[in-house]
XYZ file of C-alpha atoms in Angstrom:
667
model
C 80.546 187.407 -118.466
C 79.364 185.078 -121.508
C 76.126 185.200 -123.727
C 74.555 182.360 -124.797
C 71.192 180.896 -126.174
C 69.086 177.978 -126.446
C 69.011 176.045 -129.830
C 67.225 172.986 -131.190
C 68.651 171.981 -133.837
C 66.127 168.869 -134.373
C 63.281 171.529 -134.891
C 64.939 173.189 -137.614
C 66.188 171.619 -141.118
C 70.069 170.004 -140.998
C 70.827 172.828 -144.237
C 70.068 175.868 -141.850
C 72.380 174.625 -138.753
C 75.927 175.898 -140.460
C 74.006 179.238 -140.993
C 72.398 179.275 -137.829
C 76.165 178.879 -135.649
C 77.870 180.908 -137.758
C 75.203 184.176 -136.697
C 75.617 182.852 -133.536
C 78.994 183.955 -133.798
C 78.755 186.950 -135.094
C 76.058 188.325 -132.776
C 78.902 187.643 -130.315
C 76.971 184.118 -128.558
C 79.799 182.061 -127.250
C 77.389 178.894 -126.057
C 74.709 176.904 -126.749
C 72.323 174.806 -124.957
C 70.599 171.534 -126.618
C 69.249 168.595 -127.145
C 67.402 168.863 -123.115
C 64.064 167.703 -124.653
C 65.248 165.492 -127.971
C 65.142 161.821 -126.406
C 62.954 160.793 -128.119
C 65.649 161.380 -131.462
C 68.294 159.953 -129.704
C 66.806 156.313 -128.712
C 63.625 155.549 -131.062
C 62.945 152.467 -129.196
C 64.367 150.918 -125.853
C 67.908 150.424 -126.301
C 68.958 151.555 -129.684
C 70.235 155.084 -129.984
C 70.711 157.282 -133.297
C 73.288 159.533 -132.242
C 74.038 160.340 -136.105
C 72.351 163.452 -136.021
C 73.480 164.662 -132.838
C 76.707 164.160 -133.713
C 76.444 166.189 -136.460
C 75.085 169.234 -134.731
C 77.542 169.506 -132.309
C 80.202 168.956 -134.591
C 78.563 171.930 -136.942
C 78.246 173.623 -133.620
C 81.902 173.591 -132.364
C 83.536 174.030 -136.193
C 81.946 178.139 -135.811
C 83.737 177.798 -132.037
C 80.680 177.620 -130.271
C 81.000 175.929 -127.135
C 78.122 173.524 -125.788
C 75.542 172.713 -122.823
C 74.482 169.246 -123.127
C 71.054 168.702 -121.655
C 70.255 165.463 -120.840
C 67.308 164.712 -121.751
C 65.001 163.405 -119.153
C 62.095 165.505 -119.180
C 60.529 164.185 -122.040
C 60.524 160.519 -121.789
C 59.359 159.199 -125.403
C 56.094 157.526 -125.546
C 57.406 153.781 -126.013
C 58.476 154.003 -122.638
C 55.131 155.327 -121.733
C 53.757 152.235 -123.590
C 55.812 150.013 -121.869
C 55.697 150.813 -118.733
C 52.763 153.449 -117.825
C 54.010 153.701 -113.984
C 55.823 156.260 -115.643
C 53.148 158.675 -115.398
C 51.899 161.103 -112.978
C 48.793 161.142 -111.165
C 47.442 164.419 -110.145
C 45.598 164.615 -106.529
C 42.289 163.791 -108.045
C 43.728 160.292 -109.460
C 43.701 161.226 -112.617
C 47.138 160.691 -115.538
C 48.947 162.804 -116.482
C 49.497 161.680 -120.097
C 51.778 161.506 -122.837
C 51.443 164.459 -125.223
C 53.613 167.526 -123.910
C 56.430 167.711 -121.351
C 57.483 166.540 -118.155
C 54.841 163.731 -117.579
C 56.852 161.310 -115.845
C 56.805 160.256 -111.852
C 59.990 160.790 -109.756
C 59.076 157.526 -107.694
C 59.201 155.178 -110.530
C 60.962 152.603 -110.951
C 61.083 152.239 -114.867
C 61.669 155.884 -115.146
C 64.528 155.947 -113.147
C 66.329 152.520 -115.291
C 65.245 154.853 -118.722
C 67.166 157.423 -117.415
C 70.193 155.790 -115.842
C 70.387 154.223 -120.018
C 69.699 157.255 -121.414
C 72.055 159.506 -119.536
C 75.165 156.691 -119.097
C 74.973 156.470 -122.700
C 74.983 160.518 -123.571
C 77.874 161.035 -121.223
C 79.888 157.886 -122.691
C 79.540 159.107 -126.576
C 80.022 162.805 -125.471
C 81.278 163.383 -121.845
C 85.147 163.634 -123.683
C 83.310 166.158 -126.290
C 86.427 168.799 -126.036
C 83.113 171.347 -127.256
C 80.912 170.042 -124.651
C 81.999 172.182 -121.885
C 79.589 171.846 -119.655
C 75.832 169.676 -118.658
C 72.376 170.079 -117.700
C 70.440 167.833 -115.657
C 66.567 167.454 -117.128
C 64.594 170.530 -117.268
C 62.651 172.654 -114.906
C 62.177 169.516 -112.414
C 58.683 170.379 -111.310
C 57.553 172.198 -113.967
C 53.586 172.455 -114.968
C 52.990 170.623 -111.247
C 54.546 167.598 -111.648
C 56.873 167.465 -108.498
C 53.665 166.326 -106.149
C 52.966 162.955 -107.679
C 49.856 160.923 -105.916
C 50.449 157.443 -108.636
C 50.810 153.834 -107.096
C 54.308 153.973 -107.649
C 55.315 157.163 -105.290
C 52.953 156.180 -102.811
C 54.591 153.123 -101.902
C 58.000 154.781 -101.737
C 56.206 157.118 -99.506
C 55.441 154.650 -97.348
C 59.359 152.953 -97.303
C 59.645 156.480 -96.756
C 57.903 156.899 -93.478
C 58.995 153.644 -92.432
C 62.769 154.284 -92.384
C 61.990 157.929 -90.469
C 59.748 156.851 -87.943
C 60.911 152.709 -87.738
C 57.217 152.135 -85.885
C 53.670 153.382 -87.078
C 53.370 154.549 -82.976
C 55.708 156.561 -82.988
C 54.632 158.001 -86.197
C 51.020 158.330 -84.763
C 52.837 160.063 -81.775
C 54.673 162.443 -84.625
C 51.655 163.553 -86.581
C 49.371 163.468 -83.057
C 46.924 161.745 -85.250
C 45.149 161.343 -81.538
C 43.037 164.601 -82.748
C 39.579 163.427 -84.275
C 40.761 159.650 -83.522
C 42.566 159.124 -86.902
C 45.198 156.393 -85.400
C 46.806 154.594 -88.536
C 46.976 150.472 -87.780
C 50.394 150.699 -90.408
C 52.385 152.204 -92.533
C 50.173 150.379 -95.644
C 47.074 152.418 -94.140
C 48.908 155.377 -94.649
C 47.723 157.077 -97.697
C 48.468 160.623 -99.409
C 46.997 163.776 -97.791
C 44.186 164.809 -100.523
C 40.751 163.371 -100.606
C 40.054 163.521 -96.635
C 36.545 165.964 -96.405
C 38.848 168.613 -94.528
C 42.983 169.122 -94.509
C 44.664 166.350 -94.055
C 47.149 165.856 -90.577
C 49.599 169.016 -91.411
C 52.445 166.555 -90.389
C 50.961 164.286 -92.418
C 51.141 166.825 -95.111
C 54.583 168.395 -94.207
C 55.935 164.708 -94.307
C 54.106 164.211 -98.327
C 56.583 166.926 -98.742
C 59.674 166.132 -97.762
C 59.345 162.791 -99.080
C 58.629 164.427 -102.189
C 61.754 166.430 -102.266
C 63.640 163.859 -100.995
C 62.590 161.853 -104.682
C 63.688 164.810 -106.408
C 66.873 165.595 -105.012
C 67.786 162.093 -105.556
C 66.638 162.052 -108.891
C 68.970 164.177 -110.009
C 71.587 163.175 -108.093
C 71.840 160.120 -109.754
C 72.190 161.886 -113.288
C 75.000 163.564 -111.561
C 76.805 160.746 -109.820
C 76.528 159.646 -113.730
C 77.850 162.926 -115.459
C 80.329 162.835 -112.741
C 82.223 159.774 -113.799
C 81.552 159.443 -117.728
C 82.021 163.053 -118.433
C 84.646 164.173 -115.426
C 85.938 167.588 -115.324
C 82.480 169.067 -117.000
C 80.878 171.072 -114.330
C 76.963 170.124 -114.175
C 74.302 172.000 -112.947
C 70.444 172.358 -113.506
C 68.419 175.051 -115.035
C 65.526 176.496 -111.344
C 62.605 178.225 -111.768
C 61.232 181.492 -110.682
C 58.934 181.461 -107.556
C 59.057 178.360 -106.912
C 60.021 176.289 -103.900
C 58.265 172.770 -104.477
C 61.546 170.637 -103.631
C 64.642 171.962 -101.425
C 66.802 173.389 -104.136
C 69.539 174.159 -101.637
C 69.750 170.971 -100.683
C 70.068 170.459 -104.404
C 72.760 172.482 -104.508
C 75.016 170.421 -102.847
C 75.302 168.454 -105.472
C 75.633 170.804 -108.431
C 78.702 173.129 -109.914
C 76.492 175.926 -110.915
C 72.960 176.713 -109.844
C 71.205 178.222 -113.449
C 67.568 179.337 -113.546
C 65.372 180.687 -116.047
C 64.487 184.348 -115.592
C 61.120 185.346 -117.442
C 60.419 189.267 -116.202
C 57.361 189.972 -117.072
C 55.615 186.239 -117.235
C 56.590 186.247 -113.077
C 55.039 190.063 -112.823
C 52.012 189.179 -114.928
C 50.600 185.496 -113.669
C 53.605 184.138 -110.683
C 53.918 186.539 -108.444
C 50.587 186.221 -107.132
C 51.418 188.782 -104.136
C 51.659 191.467 -106.458
C 48.489 193.982 -106.540
C 47.432 195.287 -109.141
C 48.783 198.431 -109.450
C 52.149 196.900 -109.091
C 51.654 194.695 -112.421
C 50.503 197.096 -114.345
C 53.666 199.785 -113.376
C 55.927 196.937 -114.115
C 54.487 195.246 -116.671
C 57.000 195.870 -119.563
C 59.656 196.192 -117.427
C 59.723 193.709 -114.650
C 59.038 194.470 -111.146
C 62.882 195.957 -110.268
C 63.523 192.703 -107.382
C 61.918 189.429 -108.293
C 64.909 188.832 -111.041
C 67.315 190.680 -109.107
C 65.847 187.881 -105.769
C 66.397 184.652 -107.739
C 69.908 186.167 -109.225
C 71.266 185.987 -105.289
C 69.324 182.868 -104.555
C 70.754 180.716 -107.002
C 74.091 182.253 -106.675
C 74.230 180.803 -103.406
C 72.597 177.778 -103.863
C 75.656 177.206 -106.754
C 78.351 178.013 -104.377
C 78.729 181.056 -105.485
C 78.663 180.055 -109.323
C 75.098 182.030 -111.273
C 74.471 181.062 -114.649
C 71.199 182.585 -116.561
C 70.078 179.376 -118.833
C 66.972 180.954 -119.938
C 66.457 184.213 -120.690
C 63.342 186.309 -121.401
C 64.474 188.088 -124.875
C 60.909 189.187 -125.802
C 56.871 188.221 -125.016
C 56.328 184.998 -123.213
C 53.440 182.427 -124.034
C 52.793 181.132 -120.567
C 51.490 184.075 -119.146
C 48.095 185.480 -118.497
C 48.996 188.508 -120.641
C 51.905 188.112 -122.565
C 53.402 192.028 -123.412
C 55.988 193.444 -125.026
C 58.977 194.100 -123.172
C 59.813 198.017 -123.069
C 63.167 198.786 -125.723
C 65.869 198.109 -123.335
C 65.085 195.660 -121.415
C 66.494 192.852 -122.850
C 69.893 194.367 -122.884
C 68.939 195.774 -118.361
C 67.887 192.168 -117.495
C 71.681 190.849 -119.093
C 73.432 193.083 -117.222
C 71.589 192.965 -113.947
C 71.925 189.641 -113.996
C 75.477 189.725 -114.194
C 76.012 193.028 -112.044
C 74.265 189.896 -109.515
C 77.261 187.632 -110.394
C 75.902 185.542 -113.249
C 78.989 184.138 -115.018
C 76.679 183.153 -118.694
C 73.443 184.711 -119.677
C 71.682 182.083 -122.320
C 68.795 183.262 -123.973
C 65.768 182.065 -124.725
C 65.794 181.077 -128.410
C 67.290 181.302 -131.199
C 64.411 181.280 -132.895
C 60.972 181.613 -132.909
C 59.066 178.364 -133.865
C 55.884 177.961 -136.275
C 54.437 175.161 -134.710
C 53.917 173.294 -130.815
C 52.776 174.953 -127.844
C 55.074 177.784 -127.644
C 54.669 178.774 -131.201
C 53.805 182.409 -129.546
C 57.614 182.317 -126.999
C 59.199 185.164 -128.978
C 63.470 184.547 -129.378
C 66.053 186.464 -130.570
C 64.719 185.770 -134.588
C 61.615 185.990 -135.470
C 60.518 182.564 -137.379
C 61.444 183.639 -141.051
C 65.068 184.221 -138.942
C 64.998 188.185 -139.084
C 66.552 189.482 -136.437
C 64.164 190.614 -133.457
C 64.572 193.723 -131.063
C 66.025 190.690 -128.244
C 68.599 189.899 -130.798
C 69.246 193.067 -131.676
C 69.869 193.782 -127.512
C 71.697 190.967 -127.001
C 73.650 192.051 -129.832
C 74.680 195.158 -128.441
C 75.347 193.941 -124.898
C 77.348 191.458 -126.956
C 79.369 194.531 -128.097
C 79.040 196.310 -124.444
C 80.952 193.280 -122.684
C 84.309 193.031 -125.368
C 84.478 197.090 -124.593
C 84.066 196.582 -120.917
C 86.083 193.367 -120.193
C 89.400 195.396 -122.207
C 89.212 198.046 -120.369
C 88.770 196.704 -116.769
C 90.945 193.381 -115.103
C 89.181 190.118 -114.371
C 89.827 190.106 -110.466
C 87.705 193.471 -111.020
C 84.392 191.685 -111.962
C 84.935 189.414 -109.110
C 81.459 188.555 -106.399
C 82.636 189.342 -103.244
C 79.919 188.097 -100.303
C 77.358 190.751 -99.632
C 76.874 192.320 -95.943
C 73.943 191.374 -96.126
C 72.373 187.907 -96.166
C 68.705 187.009 -96.243
C 68.066 183.413 -95.357
C 65.606 181.410 -97.134
C 64.607 177.872 -96.297
C 61.941 175.800 -98.546
C 60.349 173.681 -95.485
C 59.024 176.847 -93.730
C 57.577 177.843 -97.429
C 55.631 174.577 -97.777
C 54.679 175.149 -93.511
C 52.867 178.050 -95.005
C 51.157 176.614 -97.727
C 49.979 174.165 -95.779
C 48.520 176.094 -92.859
C 48.790 178.927 -94.287
C 46.269 181.500 -91.496
C 45.658 184.213 -93.958
C 44.983 183.374 -97.708
C 48.137 185.971 -98.623
C 50.824 184.393 -96.528
C 51.713 181.949 -98.938
C 54.764 182.022 -101.615
C 57.798 184.212 -101.952
C 56.049 187.665 -101.054
C 56.822 188.464 -97.912
C 60.954 187.431 -97.930
C 60.413 189.417 -101.347
C 59.235 192.404 -99.840
C 61.954 192.337 -97.115
C 64.284 191.854 -99.843
C 63.023 194.829 -102.120
C 63.503 196.914 -98.919
C 66.822 196.210 -98.662
C 67.524 197.060 -101.937
C 65.201 199.926 -101.971
C 68.370 201.708 -99.806
C 71.037 200.164 -102.131
C 72.519 197.851 -100.410
C 73.767 194.257 -101.808
C 71.747 190.861 -100.487
C 72.720 187.381 -100.416
C 70.001 184.882 -100.290
C 70.921 181.930 -98.146
C 69.875 178.778 -97.109
C 70.159 177.841 -93.144
C 73.119 176.480 -93.406
C 74.617 179.320 -94.587
C 77.549 180.561 -92.004
C 75.920 183.717 -90.914
C 79.385 185.048 -88.678
C 80.579 187.741 -90.975
C 77.763 189.151 -91.936
C 77.063 193.145 -90.357
C 72.924 192.547 -90.830
C 70.723 188.898 -91.134
C 66.852 189.078 -92.209
C 64.333 186.129 -91.342
C 61.399 187.587 -93.324
C 59.644 183.890 -93.069
C 61.616 181.306 -91.172
C 58.760 179.750 -89.539
C 60.860 177.265 -88.422
C 64.085 177.928 -87.050
C 66.221 174.696 -87.054
C 68.896 173.371 -85.052
C 71.613 173.981 -87.583
C 70.030 177.248 -87.988
C 70.028 178.483 -83.894
C 73.575 177.118 -83.638
C 74.270 180.011 -87.138
C 72.340 182.879 -85.087
C 74.688 181.674 -82.196
C 77.817 182.655 -84.047
C 76.623 185.989 -85.900
C 78.101 189.182 -84.375
C 75.852 191.410 -86.400
C 72.195 192.119 -86.346
C 69.059 190.098 -86.333
C 66.152 190.981 -88.030
C 63.209 188.160 -87.639
C 60.033 188.686 -89.290
C 56.361 187.518 -88.287
C 55.879 183.905 -87.214
C 59.542 183.665 -86.844
C 59.947 180.447 -85.100
C 56.713 179.529 -84.671
C 56.336 176.401 -86.034
C 58.795 172.689 -84.598
C 59.624 170.232 -87.860
C 56.636 168.477 -87.557
C 54.699 171.680 -88.104
C 53.181 171.762 -84.457
C 53.396 175.226 -82.437
C 56.679 175.289 -81.189
C 57.190 175.044 -77.704
C 58.211 177.128 -75.457
C 56.167 179.403 -77.005
C 56.736 181.461 -80.182
C 59.776 182.871 -81.501
C 61.078 179.341 -80.190
C 64.534 178.976 -80.590
C 64.794 183.055 -80.983
C 63.363 183.488 -77.196
C 66.939 183.629 -76.645
C 67.738 186.473 -78.420
C 64.082 187.827 -77.829
C 62.452 187.190 -74.756
C 58.760 188.044 -75.759
C 56.320 185.459 -76.016
C 53.531 185.149 -78.845
C 49.995 184.725 -77.000
C 48.223 185.167 -80.243
C 47.729 185.540 -83.788
C 45.642 187.454 -86.609
C 45.380 187.488 -90.190
C 44.118 190.943 -92.182
C 42.435 190.241 -95.139
C 43.082 193.170 -97.928
C 41.550 196.493 -96.965
C 41.374 196.102 -93.053
C 44.641 197.612 -91.348
C 46.087 199.066 -87.800
C 48.144 202.190 -86.852
C 51.947 201.975 -85.803
C 52.766 204.731 -83.480
C 55.711 205.671 -81.717
C 55.585 205.812 -78.159
C 54.188 210.137 -79.053
C 51.428 208.766 -80.886
C 53.303 209.980 -83.922
C 51.507 207.837 -86.755
C 53.949 206.530 -89.073
C 52.632 203.689 -90.826
C 49.919 200.314 -90.940
C 49.980 197.238 -89.941
C 49.262 194.584 -92.688
C 48.572 191.012 -93.736
C 49.490 189.184 -90.489
C 50.293 190.501 -86.626
C 51.757 188.368 -83.586
C 50.667 189.543 -80.448
C 53.463 189.597 -78.484
C 54.004 189.335 -74.109
C 57.475 190.722 -72.903
C 58.997 188.524 -70.725
C 60.444 188.810 -67.348
C 64.012 189.611 -68.239
C 67.383 189.534 -67.032
C 68.974 191.995 -66.417
C 71.193 193.651 -69.175
C 68.627 192.014 -71.330
C 65.698 194.504 -71.729
C 62.839 194.078 -74.864
C 62.442 197.795 -75.633
C 59.259 198.755 -77.859
C 59.472 200.719 -80.693
C 56.335 201.418 -82.049
C 52.854 199.588 -81.254
C 49.585 199.440 -83.367
C 46.725 201.359 -82.498
C 45.424 198.707 -79.692
C 48.054 198.785 -78.186
C 50.560 195.624 -78.766
C 54.069 195.898 -79.785
C 54.790 196.296 -83.705
C 58.143 196.279 -83.355
C 60.835 195.073 -80.687
C 64.168 194.557 -80.180
C 66.474 193.145 -77.769
C 70.466 193.537 -77.400
C 71.107 193.030 -81.669
C 67.859 191.419 -82.493
C 64.505 193.467 -83.721
C 61.597 191.174 -84.074
C 58.978 192.385 -86.251
C 56.121 191.317 -84.892
C 53.778 192.287 -88.114
C 54.293 192.849 -91.198
C 53.767 196.507 -92.199
C 53.390 198.636 -95.603
C 56.963 199.446 -97.654
C 57.736 202.891 -96.827
C 57.830 202.123 -93.065
C 59.665 198.311 -93.838
C 61.795 200.258 -95.122
C 62.671 202.699 -92.317
C 63.056 200.019 -89.977
C 64.968 198.477 -92.504
C 67.049 201.507 -92.585
C 67.826 201.543 -89.054
C 68.523 198.089 -88.565
C 71.175 198.429 -91.055
C 72.071 201.589 -89.918
C 72.623 199.918 -86.409
C 75.079 197.309 -88.623
C 77.328 199.762 -89.596
C 75.926 199.628 -92.957
C 75.645 202.854 -95.160
C 72.421 203.254 -96.743
C 70.572 205.490 -99.399
C 67.351 207.005 -100.290
C 67.044 205.259 -103.932
C 63.455 205.024 -104.553
C 61.749 208.921 -103.303
C 61.474 209.831 -107.293
C 63.080 206.870 -109.243
C 60.903 203.661 -108.134
C 62.592 201.553 -110.563
C 66.185 202.589 -109.877
C 68.386 199.577 -108.579
C 72.479 199.313 -107.515
C 74.137 196.191 -107.493
C 77.852 195.955 -106.739
C 80.169 193.202 -108.345
C 83.637 193.863 -107.158
C 84.942 197.408 -108.783
C 81.852 197.591 -110.100
C 78.643 199.462 -109.039
C 76.097 198.434 -112.056
C 72.762 200.635 -111.490
C 69.114 199.484 -113.690
C 66.845 202.193 -113.963
C 62.677 199.777 -114.464
C 61.159 203.347 -114.428
C 58.595 204.025 -114.751
C 60.919 208.192 -115.044
C 64.084 209.229 -115.621
C 66.581 208.121 -113.204
C 69.947 210.711 -112.192
C 72.481 208.243 -110.376
C 74.211 208.501 -107.292
C 77.569 208.604 -109.250
C 80.418 210.216 -107.271
C 81.679 213.694 -108.829
C 84.572 213.083 -111.689
C 83.926 209.541 -111.689
C 83.253 208.227 -115.364
C 80.531 206.226 -116.232
C 82.193 202.565 -117.889
C 78.024 201.905 -119.103
C 75.435 204.116 -119.439
C 74.884 207.265 -118.771
C 74.327 209.667 -115.516
C 70.857 210.213 -115.909
C 69.221 206.818 -116.810
C 66.089 206.551 -118.689
C 63.278 203.626 -118.449
C 65.128 200.383 -119.289
C 68.445 201.719 -119.073
C 71.130 200.219 -117.024
C 75.159 202.241 -115.982
C 77.936 201.197 -114.386
C 80.639 202.969 -112.894
C 84.039 202.309 -111.231
C 84.058 202.488 -107.101
C 87.362 202.816 -104.847
C 88.050 199.949 -102.168
């Protein structure tokens, strides 16, 4: 468990660097990320490099005993590149060029951008690849930020057409796959294919889906180029990328195959205020200063899986951000709590953004560990406290006691299903991560550890496997589910779509019908405020059906594979059914009922649960090795389920809001 910080020497006077480095070490930081936006300083004109300032910065930090994560600077192409090669710039869906003057102003399909990126990454890696202080490399910065994954440039169109030709072989095959017989929109050649935007109404769903797949491939391919250069010229140094929260515009599971570590940028308050569109206003108010108890945790578990078990937090919020609609002040203690929460979920490094708040530029209102005048801010005080606690904890425990083990529960998340829901939502609030996080939250409120995994993951050893929004169940996932010996829970819309975004054949739940012999005959989405009572066979109302429901018929079943209806909606349609070791939720339900359903599945899987949230809605547990961590997001104090006689190694048995505790658990 280590602490780090993001630092930008090019933004500060050189005479300040040594003092900053000394203060970082004094605070207990060990690692510094630099240079991810400094392309114009490294290469002020094409092929002319100026390294002296970066040499000095690296040497200054290294002399203070700091290790360095060096970022490739491709997130901020210099103006000379844009002037010489305007094809670098991305284009939005309305045909407007996204101009130079901020960052992320490039198109992943631009040949000029590709060539220039190869040159700067190669030059950096050749110069610093063997530097003893450079311990890791970060590719670019937050791929796709500011809505720049999808580009509608001429370069992207040419590349998309080539991608389609390789995928389908003939225009006839593409027309058949896309279902162009509908409305008679057969394309005459690949050169006639445009982007799936600008039509009088929505484009063919498969057209839109293929554009998403193409775009994802372009991002992964671009990153793979950088990783290959770094491996060649900087061997032995791990390569990572800093992903974002609540972002699914490309397949991050696929990109993770090329990385050694998955990092992400954790901004709990910004996510609550703006990014988490699935939260209600009541929830936004409740978690405005602490962050939602499960959104950051979900991403820790997601990116730990993407990183093959290796998770870093590359940017941890240290105070108010600048990019949300409203930017709250963290509750005292929360910077410390977010840090320990990341460690509880297996993080090796938590790096704060940033060392010092900058008094100019677009992010001048984005706080750091220090104020612009250099005085340590509240976040800096809490980071220093964590550093001392890490020393105390690691001195008392052996390294093996902190090993992160496989969880008992796997939650499957696949990016193509997220794209499908975005392209064809059928219900406005069915888009994004909201459904997956609701299921994840129900599991966490039961005190369960969860791994968020890809459809390719080995599921055989998990006691409980949850598919909250797997619209497409691919062949690989079907195979993995056959090998699974645990209880399986599928949410609404599971198996409803083919890879080409058509209705599954056989009817939904498609490939899951071998586990659940039922048929979805119709679907219904419900606007906010509409609901159906959910009742037991005895007529007792136990909750409400919300947002979405699949209307299912029970198929005739072979002996021994009967389907049992556990609850029904008030109009008689099944709400939850089970067959053997598989449950199907035919509807989304309120949080309390969903927690009951997941508790029932967990108990049938042989897992012990605990009701954490009856009096402490913000209390969450996470076990890492021999340590049980507890984090309280409030709003009130929480009494912890610490076994009698077990001493705490961190915190107290009654946690205030913003409090963290840990105790050793028996094997």
